[in-house]
Coordinates of C-alpha atoms in Angstrom, one line a residue:
X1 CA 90.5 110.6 103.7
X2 CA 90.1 108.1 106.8
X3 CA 92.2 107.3 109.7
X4 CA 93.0 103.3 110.0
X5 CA 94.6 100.8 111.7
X6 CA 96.1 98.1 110.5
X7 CA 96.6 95.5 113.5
X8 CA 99.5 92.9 112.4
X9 CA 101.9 94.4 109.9
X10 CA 103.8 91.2 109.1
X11 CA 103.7 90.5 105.0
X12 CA 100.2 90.8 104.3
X13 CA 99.7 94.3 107.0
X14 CA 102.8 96.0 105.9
X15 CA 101.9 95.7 102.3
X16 CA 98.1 96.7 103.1
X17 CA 99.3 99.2 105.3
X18 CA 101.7 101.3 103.4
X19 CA 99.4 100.8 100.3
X20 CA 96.3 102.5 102.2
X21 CA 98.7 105.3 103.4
X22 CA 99.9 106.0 99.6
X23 CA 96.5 106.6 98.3
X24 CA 95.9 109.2 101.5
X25 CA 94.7 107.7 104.4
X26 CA 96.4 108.2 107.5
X27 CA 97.5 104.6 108.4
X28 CA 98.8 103.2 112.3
X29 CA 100.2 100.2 111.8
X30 CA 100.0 97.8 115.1
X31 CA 102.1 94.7 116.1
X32 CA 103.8 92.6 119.2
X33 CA 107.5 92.2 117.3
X34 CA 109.3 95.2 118.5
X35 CA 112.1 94.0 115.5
X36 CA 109.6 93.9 112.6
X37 CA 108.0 97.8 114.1
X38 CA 111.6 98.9 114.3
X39 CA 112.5 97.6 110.7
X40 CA 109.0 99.3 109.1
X41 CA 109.6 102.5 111.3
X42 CA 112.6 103.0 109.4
X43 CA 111.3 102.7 106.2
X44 CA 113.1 99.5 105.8
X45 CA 111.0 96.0 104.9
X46 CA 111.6 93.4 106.9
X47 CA 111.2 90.9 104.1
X48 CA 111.5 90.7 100.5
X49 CA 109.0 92.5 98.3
X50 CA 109.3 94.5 95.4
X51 CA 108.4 97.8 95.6
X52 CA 107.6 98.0 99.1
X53 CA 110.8 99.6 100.2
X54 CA 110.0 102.6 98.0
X55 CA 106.0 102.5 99.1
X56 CA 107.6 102.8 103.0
X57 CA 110.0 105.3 102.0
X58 CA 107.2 107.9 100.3
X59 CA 104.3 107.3 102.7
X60 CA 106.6 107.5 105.7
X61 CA 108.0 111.1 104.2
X62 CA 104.5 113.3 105.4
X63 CA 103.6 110.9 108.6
X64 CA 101.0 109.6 106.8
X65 CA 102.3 105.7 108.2
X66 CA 103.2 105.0 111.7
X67 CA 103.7 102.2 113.3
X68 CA 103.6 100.9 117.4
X69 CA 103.2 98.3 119.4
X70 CA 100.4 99.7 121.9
X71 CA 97.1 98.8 120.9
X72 CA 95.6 101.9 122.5
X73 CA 97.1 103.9 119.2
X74 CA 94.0 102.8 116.7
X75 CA 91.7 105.0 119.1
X76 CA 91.8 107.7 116.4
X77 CA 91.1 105.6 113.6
X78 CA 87.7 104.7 112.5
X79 CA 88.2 101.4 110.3
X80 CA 91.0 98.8 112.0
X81 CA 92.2 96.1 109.7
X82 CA 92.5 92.6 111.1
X83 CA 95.9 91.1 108.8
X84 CA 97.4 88.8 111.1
X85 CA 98.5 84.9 109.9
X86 CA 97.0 81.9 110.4
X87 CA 99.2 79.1 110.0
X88 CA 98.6 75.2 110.5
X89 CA 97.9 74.0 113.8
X90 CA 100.4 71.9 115.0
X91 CA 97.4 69.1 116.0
X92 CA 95.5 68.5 112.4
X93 CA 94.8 70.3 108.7
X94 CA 93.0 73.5 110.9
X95 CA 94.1 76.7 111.0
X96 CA 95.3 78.3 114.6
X97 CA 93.3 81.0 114.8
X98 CA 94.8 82.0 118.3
X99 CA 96.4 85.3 116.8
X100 CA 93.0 86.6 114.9
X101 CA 91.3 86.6 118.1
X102 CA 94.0 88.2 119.9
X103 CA 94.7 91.0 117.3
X104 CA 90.7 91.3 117.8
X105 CA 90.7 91.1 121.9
X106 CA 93.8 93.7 121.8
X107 CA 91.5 96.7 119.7
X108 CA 88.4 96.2 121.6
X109 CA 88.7 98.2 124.5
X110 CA 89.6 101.2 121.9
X111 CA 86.8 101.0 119.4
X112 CA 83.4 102.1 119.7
X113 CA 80.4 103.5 117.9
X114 CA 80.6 104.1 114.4
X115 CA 83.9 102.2 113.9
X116 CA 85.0 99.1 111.5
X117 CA 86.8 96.0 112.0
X118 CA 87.8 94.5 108.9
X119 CA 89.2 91.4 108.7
X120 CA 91.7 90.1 105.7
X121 CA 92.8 87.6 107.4
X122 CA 92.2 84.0 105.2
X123 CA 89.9 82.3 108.5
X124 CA 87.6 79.1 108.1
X125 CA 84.1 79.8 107.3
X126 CA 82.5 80.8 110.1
X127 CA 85.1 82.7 112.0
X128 CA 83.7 86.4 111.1
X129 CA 80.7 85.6 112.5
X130 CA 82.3 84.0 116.0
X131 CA 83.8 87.6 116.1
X132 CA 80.7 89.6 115.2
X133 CA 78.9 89.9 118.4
X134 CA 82.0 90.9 120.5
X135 CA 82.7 93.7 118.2
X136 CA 79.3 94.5 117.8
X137 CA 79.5 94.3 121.7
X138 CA 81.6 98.3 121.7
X139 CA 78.9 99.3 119.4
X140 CA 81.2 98.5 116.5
X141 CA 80.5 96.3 113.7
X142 CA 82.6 94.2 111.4
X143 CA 83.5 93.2 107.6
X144 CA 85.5 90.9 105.9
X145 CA 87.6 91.8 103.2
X146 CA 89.7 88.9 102.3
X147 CA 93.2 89.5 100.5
X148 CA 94.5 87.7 97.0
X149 CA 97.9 89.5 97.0
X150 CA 100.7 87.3 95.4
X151 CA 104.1 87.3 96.5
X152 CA 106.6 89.3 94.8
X153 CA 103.2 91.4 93.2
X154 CA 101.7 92.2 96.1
X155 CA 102.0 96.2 95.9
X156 CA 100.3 95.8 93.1
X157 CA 97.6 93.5 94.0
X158 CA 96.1 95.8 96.7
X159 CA 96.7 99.1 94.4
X160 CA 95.2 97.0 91.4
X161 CA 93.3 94.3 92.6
X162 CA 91.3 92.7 90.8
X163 CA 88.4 92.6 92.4
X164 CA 87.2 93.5 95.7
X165 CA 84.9 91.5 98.4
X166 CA 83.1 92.8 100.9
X167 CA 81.2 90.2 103.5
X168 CA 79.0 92.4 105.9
X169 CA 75.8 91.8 108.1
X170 CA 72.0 91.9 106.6
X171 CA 70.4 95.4 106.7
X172 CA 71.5 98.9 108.2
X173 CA 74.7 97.6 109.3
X174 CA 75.7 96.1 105.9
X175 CA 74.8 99.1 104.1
X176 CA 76.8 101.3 107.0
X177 CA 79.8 98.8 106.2
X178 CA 79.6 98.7 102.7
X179 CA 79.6 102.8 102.5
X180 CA 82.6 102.7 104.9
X181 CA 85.2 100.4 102.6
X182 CA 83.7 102.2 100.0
X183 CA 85.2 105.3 101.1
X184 CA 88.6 103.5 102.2
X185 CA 89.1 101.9 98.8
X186 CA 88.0 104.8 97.0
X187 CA 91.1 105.4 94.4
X188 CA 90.7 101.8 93.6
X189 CA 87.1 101.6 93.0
X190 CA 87.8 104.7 90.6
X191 CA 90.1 102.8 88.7
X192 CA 87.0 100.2 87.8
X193 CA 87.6 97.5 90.5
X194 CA 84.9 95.4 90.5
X195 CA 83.1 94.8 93.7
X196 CA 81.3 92.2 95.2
X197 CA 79.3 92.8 98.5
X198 CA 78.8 89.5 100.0
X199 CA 77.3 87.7 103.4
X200 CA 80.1 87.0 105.7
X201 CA 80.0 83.0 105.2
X202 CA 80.3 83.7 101.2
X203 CA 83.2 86.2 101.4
X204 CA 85.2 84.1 103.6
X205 CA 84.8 81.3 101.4
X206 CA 86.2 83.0 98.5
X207 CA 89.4 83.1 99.2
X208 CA 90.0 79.5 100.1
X209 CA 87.9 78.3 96.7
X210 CA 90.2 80.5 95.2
X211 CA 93.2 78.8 96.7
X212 CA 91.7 75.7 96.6
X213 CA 91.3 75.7 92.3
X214 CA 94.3 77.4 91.4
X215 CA 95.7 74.7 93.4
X216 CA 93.8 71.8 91.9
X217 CA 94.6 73.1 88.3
X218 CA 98.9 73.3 89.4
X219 CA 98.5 69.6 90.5
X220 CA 96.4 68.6 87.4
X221 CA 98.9 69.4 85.0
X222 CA 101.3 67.7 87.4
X223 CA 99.3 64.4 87.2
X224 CA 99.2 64.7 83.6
X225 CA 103.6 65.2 83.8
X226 CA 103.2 61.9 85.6
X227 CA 101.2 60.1 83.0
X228 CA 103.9 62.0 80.1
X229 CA 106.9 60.2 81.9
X230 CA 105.0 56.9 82.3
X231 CA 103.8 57.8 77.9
X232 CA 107.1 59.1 76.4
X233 CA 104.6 62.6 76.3
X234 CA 105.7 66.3 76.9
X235 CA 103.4 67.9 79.1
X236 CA 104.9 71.2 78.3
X237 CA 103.4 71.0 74.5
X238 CA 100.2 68.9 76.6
X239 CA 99.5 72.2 78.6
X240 CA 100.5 74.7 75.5
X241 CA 97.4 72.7 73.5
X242 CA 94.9 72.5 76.0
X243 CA 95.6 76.0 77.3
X244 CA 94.4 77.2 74.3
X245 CA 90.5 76.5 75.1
X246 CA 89.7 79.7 77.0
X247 CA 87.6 77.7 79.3
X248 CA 90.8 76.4 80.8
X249 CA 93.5 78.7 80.2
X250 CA 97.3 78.6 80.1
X251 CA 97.9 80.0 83.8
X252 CA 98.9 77.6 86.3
X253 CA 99.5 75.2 83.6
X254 CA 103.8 75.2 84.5
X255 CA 104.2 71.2 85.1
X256 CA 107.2 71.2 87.4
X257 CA 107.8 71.0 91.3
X258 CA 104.4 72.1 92.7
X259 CA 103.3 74.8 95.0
X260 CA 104.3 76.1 98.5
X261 CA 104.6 78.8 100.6
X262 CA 102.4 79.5 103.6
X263 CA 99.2 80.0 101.8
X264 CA 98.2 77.4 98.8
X265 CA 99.3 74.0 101.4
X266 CA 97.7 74.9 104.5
X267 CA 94.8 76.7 103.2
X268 CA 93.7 73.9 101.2
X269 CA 94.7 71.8 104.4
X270 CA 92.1 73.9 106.6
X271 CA 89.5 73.9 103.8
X272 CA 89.7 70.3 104.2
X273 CA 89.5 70.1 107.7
X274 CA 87.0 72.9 108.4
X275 CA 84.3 70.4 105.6
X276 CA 84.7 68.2 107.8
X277 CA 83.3 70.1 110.7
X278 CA 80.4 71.0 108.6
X279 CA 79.7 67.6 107.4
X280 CA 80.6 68.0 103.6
X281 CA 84.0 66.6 104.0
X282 CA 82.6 64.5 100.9
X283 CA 82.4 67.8 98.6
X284 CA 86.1 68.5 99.0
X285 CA 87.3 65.3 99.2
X286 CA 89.4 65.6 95.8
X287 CA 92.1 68.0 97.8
X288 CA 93.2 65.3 99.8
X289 CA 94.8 63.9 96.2
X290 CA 95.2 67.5 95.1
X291 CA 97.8 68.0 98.3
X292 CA 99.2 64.5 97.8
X293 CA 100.2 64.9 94.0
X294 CA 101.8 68.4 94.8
X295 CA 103.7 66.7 97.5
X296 CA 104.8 63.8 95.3
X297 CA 106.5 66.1 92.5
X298 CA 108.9 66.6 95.6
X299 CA 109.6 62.8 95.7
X300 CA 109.5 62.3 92.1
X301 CA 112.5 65.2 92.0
X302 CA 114.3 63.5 94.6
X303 CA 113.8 60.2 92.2
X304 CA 115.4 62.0 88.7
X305 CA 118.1 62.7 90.7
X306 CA 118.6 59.3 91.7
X307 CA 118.2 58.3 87.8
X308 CA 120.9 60.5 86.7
X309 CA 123.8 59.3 89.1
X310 CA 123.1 56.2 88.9
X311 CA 121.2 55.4 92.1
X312 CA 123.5 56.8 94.2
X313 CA 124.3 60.4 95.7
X314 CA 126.1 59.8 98.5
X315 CA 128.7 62.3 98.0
X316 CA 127.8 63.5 95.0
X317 CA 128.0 67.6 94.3
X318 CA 124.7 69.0 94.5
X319 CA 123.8 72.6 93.1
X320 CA 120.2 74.0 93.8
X321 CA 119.4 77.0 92.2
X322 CA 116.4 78.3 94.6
X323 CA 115.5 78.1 98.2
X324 CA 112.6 80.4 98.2
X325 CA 109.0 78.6 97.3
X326 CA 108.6 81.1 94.0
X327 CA 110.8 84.1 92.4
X328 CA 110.7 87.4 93.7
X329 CA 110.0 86.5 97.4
X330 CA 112.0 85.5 100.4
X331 CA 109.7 83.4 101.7
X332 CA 110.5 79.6 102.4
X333 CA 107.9 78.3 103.8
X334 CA 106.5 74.7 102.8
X335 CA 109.3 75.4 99.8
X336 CA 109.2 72.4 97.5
X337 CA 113.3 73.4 96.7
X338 CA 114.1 73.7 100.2
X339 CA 112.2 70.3 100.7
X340 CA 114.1 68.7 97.8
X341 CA 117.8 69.8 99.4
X342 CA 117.4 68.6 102.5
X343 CA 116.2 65.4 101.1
X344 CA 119.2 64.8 98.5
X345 CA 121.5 65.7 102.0
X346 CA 119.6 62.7 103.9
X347 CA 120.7 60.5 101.5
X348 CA 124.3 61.5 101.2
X349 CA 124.6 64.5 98.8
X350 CA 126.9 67.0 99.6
X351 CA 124.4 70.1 98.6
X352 CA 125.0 73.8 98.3
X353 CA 122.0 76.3 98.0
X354 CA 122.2 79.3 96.5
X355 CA 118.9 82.3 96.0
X356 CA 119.0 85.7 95.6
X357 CA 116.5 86.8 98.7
X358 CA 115.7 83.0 100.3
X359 CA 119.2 81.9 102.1
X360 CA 118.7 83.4 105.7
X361 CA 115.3 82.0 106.1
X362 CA 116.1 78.6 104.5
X363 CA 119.3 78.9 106.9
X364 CA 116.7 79.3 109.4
X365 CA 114.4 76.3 108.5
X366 CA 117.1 73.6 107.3
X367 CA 120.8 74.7 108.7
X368 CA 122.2 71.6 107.9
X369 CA 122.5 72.4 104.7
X370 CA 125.2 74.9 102.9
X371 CA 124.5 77.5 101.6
X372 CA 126.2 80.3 99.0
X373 CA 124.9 84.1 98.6
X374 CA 127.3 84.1 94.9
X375 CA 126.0 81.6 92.2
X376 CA 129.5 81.3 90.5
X377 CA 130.9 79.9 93.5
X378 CA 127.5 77.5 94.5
X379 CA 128.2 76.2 90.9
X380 CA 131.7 75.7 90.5
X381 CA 132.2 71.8 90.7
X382 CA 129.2 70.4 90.6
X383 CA 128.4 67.1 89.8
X384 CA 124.5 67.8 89.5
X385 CA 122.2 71.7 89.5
X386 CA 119.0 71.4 90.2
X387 CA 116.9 74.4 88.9
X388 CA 114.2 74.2 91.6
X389 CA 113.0 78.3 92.0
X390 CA 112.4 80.0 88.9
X391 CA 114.7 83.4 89.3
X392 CA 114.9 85.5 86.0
X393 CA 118.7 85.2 86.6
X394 CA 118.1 81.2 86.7
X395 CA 115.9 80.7 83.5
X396 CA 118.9 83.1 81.9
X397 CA 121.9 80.8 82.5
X398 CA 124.5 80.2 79.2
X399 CA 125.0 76.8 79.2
X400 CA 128.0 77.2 77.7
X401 CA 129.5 79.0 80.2
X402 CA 128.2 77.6 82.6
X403 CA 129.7 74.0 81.2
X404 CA 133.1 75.4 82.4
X405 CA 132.2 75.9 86.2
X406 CA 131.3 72.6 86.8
X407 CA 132.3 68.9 87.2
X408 CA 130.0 67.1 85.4
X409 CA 127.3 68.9 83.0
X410 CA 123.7 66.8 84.5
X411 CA 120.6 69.8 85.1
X412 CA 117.6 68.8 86.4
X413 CA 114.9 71.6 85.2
X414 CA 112.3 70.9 88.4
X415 CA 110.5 74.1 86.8
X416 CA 110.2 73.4 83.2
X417 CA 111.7 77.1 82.2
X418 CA 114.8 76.4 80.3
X419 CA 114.8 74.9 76.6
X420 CA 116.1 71.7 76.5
X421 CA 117.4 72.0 72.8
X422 CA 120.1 74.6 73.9
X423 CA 121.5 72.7 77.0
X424 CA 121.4 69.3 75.3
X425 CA 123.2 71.0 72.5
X426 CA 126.1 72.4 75.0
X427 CA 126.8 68.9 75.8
X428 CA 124.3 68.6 78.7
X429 CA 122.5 65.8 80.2
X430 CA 119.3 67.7 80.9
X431 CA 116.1 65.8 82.2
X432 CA 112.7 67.8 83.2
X433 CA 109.4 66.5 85.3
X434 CA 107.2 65.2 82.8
X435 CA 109.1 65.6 79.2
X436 CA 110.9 63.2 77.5

């Protein structure tokens, strides 16, 4: 087994981290936030994920997983991860890339000879091989092994990926490379991983094309919810038929809301941008109307909740079941529900938010709002819920019983999860992005 770092344990590093340590590798996790390396060292996550608590607990139990804030402490290790965020720039679509080359500056006065930096990092084309020649600089050489973990799976998306990419240099070095991330990702290569070995440009353009069409095909079937509601159509049938024909498929056919979080917006954003700087802004074009349709379900929400009070909210009782941009995760980042809420409170609406993990970082992002950790009492006399995150306990909901909590009985599904028959038939006014 190897020795690694793993330089930025925020969501994507803790996850990689305590994965690498539970197949056997000696792991030393590295980071700046004393808080988070206090949270991690206790075996505690410092953010929702399932089954990383019990991941941190087991690897943590034979020392295997350690984690420090002195960069000095990857010296042992022979392969560092690079798994640090790259958010929006405040300035334009790019991504700030300040904290890739500072997790990079921080290792190289410990790595030499024989060593590995890989980066997982999602980084405009072109960034590895910026950072090539000062690792190569210790005698070092680098890889890029981009991530496609999804939130509230990501455990299992780096124990079971589905495939794995490797971008290394031409020749010798590649080889060298190749051999090494073999060796790390061993146990998941055994388990019939597929594996792609890649130049560096190629590798870091897979995960943004990635990102980039599973967006497109969410905002698709929104456009088509769009032309439903304008047709008297129900794109949930619409998406049930064409998602038939295997070449398209029924995943990321949900019509509703749209995507967020901190990956799908601004990576699409810096794919954008970084065209641009190539001169093929042209060939990418169509995400500019990809990231305005996702952003318009937001508006169009905002709109059926208009509709059903009659033009007016000021005042009104609003419910929204969801703060978190998807089920099973914290995270509220770019959240199309949060978004919603704070809109219905500039207009007048009295709203209450409720989610099982998301309410002390939507707190965080919009505190003007209220919010309520027990969903009896977020519901209880409400003029209008808004379903707007789809939690297992959400899509469960008796609407009979429910019909007793509060004041008037109007649901807006912004996730298309609940069947309409059954609410309509406890006396509900229910109304749905793109059905009738």
């Amino acid at each position: 087994m190897t020795t690694v770092s793993v330089v930025g344990v925020g969501y994507l590093g803790a996850v990689h981290a305590a994965s690498m340590a539970s197949i056997g590798h000696t792991v030393i996790g590295v980071d700046v936030d004393e808080r988070k390396l206090a949270e991690l060292s206790a075996a505690r996550a410092p953010f929702f994920e399932p089954g990383l608590p019990e991941l941190l607990e087991q690897t943590q139990d034979g020392d295997r997983l350690s984690f420090t804030s002195d960069p000095s402490a990857v010296a042992p290790a022979t392969v560092h991860f690079v798994c640090v965020g790259t958010p929006q720039r405040a300035d334009g679509l790019h991504a700030d890339l300040t904290y890739v080359h500072a997790a990079v500056d921080s290792i190289l006065p410990h790595i030499g000879p024989g060593h590995l930096v890989v980066g997982k990092s999602t980084v405009p084309v072109g960034t590895a091989a910026e950072l090539a020649g000062k690792v190569r600089a210790t005698g070092a050489e680098l890889a890029w092994n981009p991530e496609f973990l999804r939130e509230g799976k990501a455990v299992q998306d780096t124990l079971r990926p589905d495939r794995l990419v490797y971008g290394v240099p031409d020749g010798e070095p590649g080889e060298r490379a190749t051999q090494q991330l073999d060796e790390v990702y061993a146990t998941v290569l055994d388990r019939g991983t597929p594996r792609i070995v890649a130049d560096y440009p190629t590798a870091e353009l897979v995960k943004t094309a990635a990102n980039s069409f599973l967006a497109t095909k969410i905002s698709f079937i929104n456009a088509m919810a769009e032309l439903c509601e304008s047709a008297g159509g129900d794109v949930t049938v619409l998406a049930d038929a064409i998602g038939i024909d295997d070449r398209i498929g029924r995943k990321f056919l949900n019509a509703g809301l749209g995507f967020g979080g901190g990956c799908l917006p601004k990576d699409i954003r810096a794919f954008i941008a970084r065209a641009d700087d190539l001169g093929a802004g042209e060939a990418v074009s169509f995400l500019k109307e990809i990231d305005a349709i996702n952003l318009r379900r937001r508006e169009r929400m905002v709109e059926l909740a208009l509709g059903v009070c009659d033009g007016d909210i000021e005042g009104v009782r609003i419910t929204v079941l969801g703060a978190a941009f998807k089920p099973d995760s914290d995270d509220t980042r770019d959240s199309p529900a949060l978004a919603v809420a704070a809109a219905l409170h500039a207009q007048g609406a009295i709203v209450t938010v409720t989610d099982p993990q998301g309410l002390e970082n939507a707190r965080r992002r919009e505190p003007e709002l209220t919010y309520e950790e027990d969903l009896t009492t977020a519901l209880t006399g409400a003029d209008l819920v808004l379903l707007l995150t789809e939690w297992s306990q959400y899509r469960e909901l008796d609407p009979v019983a429910l019909k007793e909590l509060v004041a008037q009985p109007r649901l807006l599904d912004g996730r298309n999860v609940l069947d309409p028959a059954a609410w309509r038939g406890a006396g509900w006014t229910y109304r749905a992005l793109g059905r009738p």
